[in-house]
Amino acid sequence: MPPLPAPDVTPPALHIEALQVTGRDGQVLLQVPLLDIPAGQSVALRGASGAGKSTLLHVMSGLVRPSAGRVVWGNRDIVPLSEDARAAFRRQTLGLIFQDCHLFEELSAHGNAALISTFAPRITRASLREHAKTWLNTLGLRQTGTRPVSSFSGGERQRIAVARALAASPPVILADEPTAALDRANADTLGSDLVRLASKGGCSLIAVTHDATLAALMTRQITLADGKIVEDSHA
């Protein structure tokens, strides 16, 4: 494996306190009195559909603002931040992997993986593009050329999404069902790659998953039901 770019900063610990997310009808969708995730852990968020896993992940990322509570990364509570400030926090701190990839179909694999370089200061653009190429190579996507990602398989598209999330060497990776759309063989390969690469890159990894094989690779499993944490186990 080639040398992998390390995060620019130490992964921040996550502290969640008195968290509540309420729907428009007043129904409580998520309630977490206290949750601490130390820096550098790999954590699987598990539970049935509708248990609140993705909502919790989106709150962690700042994509959803809770009705009450604190979400503190390091020493920074992201809840009171403006939308622009939360977006800046995501760019600086998080690598996001979405279930449906959210790729730009007309761009190449490298164009998608290096997308963050478009919005970065000019001085860092070349290194970000090189980081993206490193991750694509590491994930088995060498010599993809200028093919648009619309021509890639589901497994390849997921790998491109992983490379994009890791291109900026984020200290934290948040993933929503990263293996859900894959067959068993590709899911096993991508899952093990993701955990291994996050570990070697020095990142924290928090992933929503129904995949027991992926969850078993991680150091901690948190299970939710009806919007509450019902089990928290460590490997």
mmCIF file of C-alpha atoms in Angstrom:
data_model
loop_
_atom_site.group_PDB
_atom_site.id
_atom_site.type_symbol
_atom_site.label_atom_id
_atom_site.label_comp_id
_atom_site.label_asym_id
_atom_site.label_seq_id
_atom_site.Cartn_x
_atom_site.Cartn_y
_atom_site.Cartn_z
ATOM 1 C CA MET A 1 0.000 0.000 0.000
ATOM 2 C CA PRO A 2 1.390 3.478 -0.810
ATOM 3 C CA PRO A 3 1.909 5.994 2.021
ATOM 4 C CA LEU A 4 -1.417 7.538 2.978
ATOM 5 C CA PRO A 5 -1.963 11.222 3.751
ATOM 6 C CA ALA A 6 -2.616 11.730 7.467
ATOM 7 C CA PRO A 7 -5.194 14.150 8.886
ATOM 8 C CA ASP A 8 -4.001 17.724 9.245
ATOM 9 C CA VAL A 9 -5.269 17.823 12.836
ATOM 10 C CA THR A 10 -5.811 15.331 15.645
ATOM 11 C CA PRO A 11 -9.331 13.837 15.536
ATOM 12 C CA PRO A 12 -11.556 15.678 18.020
ATOM 13 C CA ALA A 13 -13.505 13.786 20.661
ATOM 14 C CA LEU A 14 -17.301 14.012 20.405
ATOM 15 C CA HIS A 15 -19.497 14.930 23.378
ATOM 16 C CA ILE A 16 -23.286 14.902 23.051
ATOM 17 C CA GLU A 17 -25.443 16.072 25.937
ATOM 18 C CA ALA A 18 -29.207 16.459 26.500
ATOM 19 C CA LEU A 19 -29.826 15.955 22.767
ATOM 20 C CA GLN A 20 -33.352 15.972 21.417
ATOM 21 C CA VAL A 21 -34.697 16.112 17.876
ATOM 22 C CA THR A 22 -38.419 16.804 17.492
ATOM 23 C CA GLY A 23 -40.487 16.456 14.326
ATOM 24 C CA ARG A 24 -42.872 19.070 12.978
ATOM 25 C CA ASP A 25 -45.751 17.311 14.676
ATOM 26 C CA GLY A 26 -43.992 17.535 18.032
ATOM 27 C CA GLN A 27 -43.023 13.857 18.110
ATOM 28 C CA VAL A 28 -39.630 13.180 19.668
ATOM 29 C CA LEU A 29 -37.525 11.476 16.974
ATOM 30 C CA LEU A 30 -34.241 11.237 18.864
ATOM 31 C CA GLN A 31 -33.293 11.582 22.512
ATOM 32 C CA VAL A 32 -29.709 11.098 23.728
ATOM 33 C CA PRO A 33 -29.016 12.225 27.302
ATOM 34 C CA LEU A 34 -25.264 11.635 27.075
ATOM 35 C CA LEU A 35 -22.838 10.172 24.553
ATOM 36 C CA ASP A 36 -19.053 10.422 24.447
ATOM 37 C CA ILE A 37 -16.954 9.109 21.566
ATOM 38 C CA PRO A 38 -13.217 9.467 22.150
ATOM 39 C CA ALA A 39 -10.927 10.534 19.342
ATOM 40 C CA GLY A 40 -9.822 7.760 17.005
ATOM 41 C CA GLN A 41 -12.608 5.249 17.671
ATOM 42 C CA SER A 42 -14.430 3.310 14.961
ATOM 43 C CA VAL A 43 -18.116 3.190 15.896
ATOM 44 C CA ALA A 44 -21.046 1.384 14.262
ATOM 45 C CA LEU A 45 -24.512 2.888 14.744
ATOM 46 C CA ARG A 46 -26.989 -0.007 14.538
ATOM 47 C CA GLY A 47 -30.724 -0.609 14.853
ATOM 48 C CA ALA A 48 -33.862 -1.207 12.834
ATOM 49 C CA SER A 49 -35.032 1.172 10.128
ATOM 50 C CA GLY A 50 -36.486 4.272 11.734
ATOM 51 C CA ALA A 51 -34.533 3.808 14.963
ATOM 52 C CA GLY A 52 -32.854 7.206 14.624
ATOM 53 C CA LYS A 53 -29.416 6.166 13.343
ATOM 54 C CA SER A 54 -29.234 8.451 10.321
ATOM 55 C CA THR A 55 -30.805 11.317 12.274
ATOM 56 C CA LEU A 56 -28.072 10.976 14.894
ATOM 57 C CA LEU A 57 -25.381 10.912 12.196
ATOM 58 C CA HIS A 58 -26.853 14.017 10.554
ATOM 59 C CA VAL A 59 -26.941 15.807 13.902
ATOM 60 C CA MET A 60 -23.286 14.888 14.429
ATOM 61 C CA SER A 61 -22.461 16.429 11.044
ATOM 62 C CA GLY A 62 -24.488 19.585 11.570
ATOM 63 C CA LEU A 63 -26.776 18.770 8.656
ATOM 64 C CA VAL A 64 -29.671 18.588 11.146
ATOM 65 C CA ARG A 65 -29.941 21.084 13.981
ATOM 66 C CA PRO A 66 -31.403 19.468 17.133
ATOM 67 C CA SER A 67 -34.331 20.920 19.022
ATOM 68 C CA ALA A 68 -32.232 20.933 22.191
ATOM 69 C CA GLY A 69 -28.854 19.846 23.490
ATOM 70 C CA ARG A 70 -25.157 20.144 22.725
ATOM 71 C CA VAL A 71 -23.002 18.509 20.033
ATOM 72 C CA VAL A 72 -19.413 19.308 20.914
ATOM 73 C CA TRP A 73 -16.489 18.319 18.693
ATOM 74 C CA GLY A 74 -13.324 18.954 20.668
ATOM 75 C CA ASN A 75 -14.220 22.176 22.424
ATOM 76 C CA ARG A 76 -16.638 23.477 19.779
ATOM 77 C CA ASP A 77 -20.402 23.166 20.107
ATOM 78 C CA ILE A 78 -21.752 23.146 16.541
ATOM 79 C CA VAL A 79 -25.433 23.504 17.509
ATOM 80 C CA PRO A 80 -25.513 27.324 17.883
ATOM 81 C CA LEU A 81 -23.399 27.905 14.755
ATOM 82 C CA SER A 82 -24.910 29.506 11.670
ATOM 83 C CA GLU A 83 -25.563 27.369 8.604
ATOM 84 C CA ASP A 84 -22.482 28.802 6.885
ATOM 85 C CA ALA A 85 -20.322 28.130 9.944
ATOM 86 C CA ARG A 86 -21.562 24.537 10.174
ATOM 87 C CA ALA A 87 -20.776 24.057 6.463
ATOM 88 C CA ALA A 88 -17.264 25.399 7.064
ATOM 89 C CA PHE A 89 -16.880 23.013 10.006
ATOM 90 C CA ARG A 90 -17.852 20.053 7.774
ATOM 91 C CA ARG A 91 -15.308 21.067 5.125
ATOM 92 C CA GLN A 92 -12.534 21.406 7.706
ATOM 93 C CA THR A 93 -13.284 18.416 9.929
ATOM 94 C CA LEU A 94 -15.536 15.786 8.339
ATOM 95 C CA GLY A 95 -15.421 13.357 5.457
ATOM 96 C CA LEU A 96 -19.001 12.414 4.576
ATOM 97 C CA ILE A 97 -20.010 9.203 2.783
ATOM 98 C CA PHE A 98 -23.653 9.130 1.743
ATOM 99 C CA GLN A 99 -25.670 5.994 1.047
ATOM 100 C CA ASP A 100 -26.463 7.029 -2.537
ATOM 101 C CA CYS A 101 -22.938 8.401 -3.200
ATOM 102 C CA HIS A 102 -24.069 11.859 -4.457
ATOM 103 C CA LEU A 103 -21.596 11.783 -7.333
ATOM 104 C CA PHE A 104 -21.550 14.164 -10.301
ATOM 105 C CA GLU A 105 -22.360 11.829 -13.177
ATOM 106 C CA GLU A 106 -20.567 13.812 -15.876
ATOM 107 C CA LEU A 107 -17.257 13.958 -13.988
ATOM 108 C CA SER A 108 -14.534 11.321 -13.946
ATOM 109 C CA ALA A 109 -13.621 9.283 -10.889
ATOM 110 C CA HIS A 110 -10.774 11.671 -10.121
ATOM 111 C CA GLY A 111 -12.949 14.701 -10.811
ATOM 112 C CA ASN A 112 -15.407 13.502 -8.174
ATOM 113 C CA ALA A 113 -12.783 12.362 -5.679
ATOM 114 C CA ALA A 114 -10.923 15.668 -5.962
ATOM 115 C CA LEU A 115 -14.050 17.826 -5.887
ATOM 116 C CA ILE A 116 -13.058 19.534 -2.643
ATOM 117 C CA SER A 117 -10.025 21.025 -4.391
ATOM 118 C CA THR A 118 -12.407 23.224 -6.390
ATOM 119 C CA PHE A 119 -13.414 25.058 -3.220
ATOM 120 C CA ALA A 120 -10.028 25.026 -1.495
ATOM 121 C CA PRO A 121 -7.423 27.810 -1.407
ATOM 122 C CA ARG A 122 -5.226 27.752 -4.496
ATOM 123 C CA ILE A 123 -2.139 26.808 -2.485
ATOM 124 C CA THR A 124 -3.693 23.477 -1.372
ATOM 125 C CA ARG A 125 -5.423 22.426 -4.598
ATOM 126 C CA ALA A 126 -2.568 20.401 -6.077
ATOM 127 C CA SER A 127 -2.030 18.398 -2.882
ATOM 128 C CA LEU A 128 -5.760 17.685 -2.575
ATOM 129 C CA ARG A 129 -5.863 16.388 -6.146
ATOM 130 C CA GLU A 130 -2.848 14.189 -5.403
ATOM 131 C CA HIS A 131 -4.473 12.900 -2.198
ATOM 132 C CA ALA A 132 -7.596 12.007 -4.198
ATOM 133 C CA LYS A 133 -5.471 10.060 -6.691
ATOM 134 C CA THR A 134 -3.700 8.235 -3.833
ATOM 135 C CA TRP A 135 -7.016 7.092 -2.328
ATOM 136 C CA LEU A 136 -8.403 6.008 -5.706
ATOM 137 C CA ASN A 137 -5.259 3.948 -6.319
ATOM 138 C CA THR A 138 -5.404 2.466 -2.823
ATOM 139 C CA LEU A 139 -9.046 1.502 -3.372
ATOM 140 C CA GLY A 140 -8.247 -0.279 -6.632
ATOM 141 C CA LEU A 141 -9.392 2.410 -9.068
ATOM 142 C CA ARG A 142 -6.209 2.982 -11.029
ATOM 143 C CA GLN A 143 -6.168 4.222 -14.622
ATOM 144 C CA THR A 144 -9.835 5.183 -14.717
ATOM 145 C CA GLY A 145 -9.016 7.989 -17.146
ATOM 146 C CA THR A 146 -11.747 10.416 -18.129
ATOM 147 C CA ARG A 147 -14.629 7.911 -17.979
ATOM 148 C CA PRO A 148 -17.707 9.559 -16.468
ATOM 149 C CA VAL A 149 -18.794 7.904 -13.228
ATOM 150 C CA SER A 150 -22.147 7.088 -14.842
ATOM 151 C CA SER A 151 -20.287 4.178 -16.500
ATOM 152 C CA PHE A 152 -19.004 2.702 -13.220
ATOM 153 C CA SER A 153 -20.503 -0.175 -11.252
ATOM 154 C CA GLY A 154 -22.180 0.297 -7.890
ATOM 155 C CA GLY A 155 -19.138 -0.968 -6.016
ATOM 156 C CA GLU A 156 -16.807 1.314 -7.942
ATOM 157 C CA ARG A 157 -19.068 4.300 -7.282
ATOM 158 C CA GLN A 158 -19.004 3.599 -3.542
ATOM 159 C CA ARG A 159 -15.202 3.490 -3.667
ATOM 160 C CA ILE A 160 -15.126 6.831 -5.465
ATOM 161 C CA ALA A 161 -17.355 8.262 -2.730
ATOM 162 C CA VAL A 162 -14.951 6.916 -0.088
ATOM 163 C CA ALA A 163 -11.969 8.435 -1.915
ATOM 164 C CA ARG A 164 -13.773 11.786 -2.075
ATOM 165 C CA ALA A 165 -14.496 11.663 1.660
ATOM 166 C CA LEU A 166 -10.840 10.928 2.446
ATOM 167 C CA ALA A 167 -9.199 13.256 -0.101
ATOM 168 C CA ALA A 168 -8.861 16.170 2.318
ATOM 169 C CA SER A 169 -7.440 13.884 5.038
ATOM 170 C CA PRO A 170 -10.318 14.632 7.429
ATOM 171 C CA PRO A 171 -9.889 13.793 11.108
ATOM 172 C CA VAL A 172 -13.433 12.362 11.222
ATOM 173 C CA ILE A 173 -15.326 10.166 8.735
ATOM 174 C CA LEU A 174 -19.125 9.906 8.969
ATOM 175 C CA ALA A 175 -20.699 7.236 6.745
ATOM 176 C CA ASP A 176 -24.352 6.377 6.156
ATOM 177 C CA GLU A 177 -24.805 2.723 5.092
ATOM 178 C CA PRO A 178 -21.594 2.668 3.030
ATOM 179 C CA THR A 179 -22.056 -0.993 2.001
ATOM 180 C CA ALA A 180 -25.865 -1.173 1.694
ATOM 181 C CA ALA A 181 -26.071 -1.171 -2.109
ATOM 182 C CA LEU A 182 -23.349 -3.761 -2.642
ATOM 183 C CA ASP A 183 -23.294 -7.521 -3.034
ATOM 184 C CA ARG A 184 -21.722 -9.512 -0.203
ATOM 185 C CA ALA A 185 -18.257 -9.781 -1.726
ATOM 186 C CA ASN A 186 -18.006 -6.087 -2.583
ATOM 187 C CA ALA A 187 -19.523 -5.093 0.771
ATOM 188 C CA ASP A 188 -16.945 -7.147 2.645
ATOM 189 C CA THR A 189 -14.088 -5.701 0.625
ATOM 190 C CA LEU A 190 -15.220 -2.086 0.903
ATOM 191 C CA GLY A 191 -16.084 -2.409 4.588
ATOM 192 C CA SER A 192 -12.712 -3.840 5.538
ATOM 193 C CA ASP A 193 -10.948 -1.277 3.342
ATOM 194 C CA LEU A 194 -12.828 1.585 4.959
ATOM 195 C CA VAL A 195 -12.045 0.494 8.529
ATOM 196 C CA ARG A 196 -8.423 -0.272 7.653
ATOM 197 C CA LEU A 197 -7.864 2.958 5.752
ATOM 198 C CA ALA A 198 -9.477 5.067 8.467
ATOM 199 C CA SER A 199 -7.223 3.411 11.019
ATOM 200 C CA LYS A 200 -4.076 3.850 8.951
ATOM 201 C CA GLY A 201 -5.038 7.442 8.152
ATOM 202 C CA GLY A 202 -5.506 8.246 11.850
ATOM 203 C CA CYS A 203 -9.208 9.118 11.539
ATOM 204 C CA SER A 204 -12.239 8.612 13.730
ATOM 205 C CA LEU A 205 -14.922 6.601 11.913
ATOM 206 C CA ILE A 206 -18.647 6.626 12.745
ATOM 207 C CA ALA A 207 -20.883 4.624 10.415
ATOM 208 C CA VAL A 208 -24.592 3.859 10.283
ATOM 209 C CA THR A 209 -24.868 0.258 9.136
ATOM 210 C CA HIS A 210 -27.153 -2.762 9.028
ATOM 211 C CA ASP A 211 -24.132 -4.807 7.954
ATOM 212 C CA ALA A 212 -23.141 -7.091 10.839
ATOM 213 C CA THR A 213 -19.850 -7.953 9.136
ATOM 214 C CA LEU A 214 -18.835 -4.296 8.917
ATOM 215 C CA ALA A 215 -20.011 -3.594 12.475
ATOM 216 C CA ALA A 216 -17.913 -6.492 13.797
ATOM 217 C CA LEU A 217 -14.760 -4.862 12.402
ATOM 218 C CA MET A 218 -15.303 -1.732 14.468
ATOM 219 C CA THR A 219 -14.211 -1.119 18.029
ATOM 220 C CA ARG A 220 -17.628 -0.069 19.319
ATOM 221 C CA GLN A 221 -21.279 -0.753 18.472
ATOM 222 C CA ILE A 222 -24.091 1.581 19.537
ATOM 223 C CA THR A 223 -27.631 0.282 19.030
ATOM 224 C CA LEU A 224 -30.657 2.564 18.800
ATOM 225 C CA ALA A 225 -34.381 1.815 19.072
ATOM 226 C CA ASP A 226 -37.237 4.314 18.975
ATOM 227 C CA GLY A 227 -34.815 7.215 18.930
ATOM 228 C CA LYS A 228 -32.871 6.128 22.032
ATOM 229 C CA ILE A 229 -29.586 4.345 22.673
ATOM 230 C CA VAL A 230 -30.436 0.916 24.068
ATOM 231 C CA GLU A 231 -27.018 -0.752 23.922
ATOM 232 C CA ASP A 232 -23.409 0.414 23.822
ATOM 233 C CA SER A 233 -20.787 -2.325 23.505
ATOM 234 C CA HIS A 234 -17.028 -2.295 22.970
ATOM 235 C CA ALA A 235 -14.950 -4.921 21.198
#
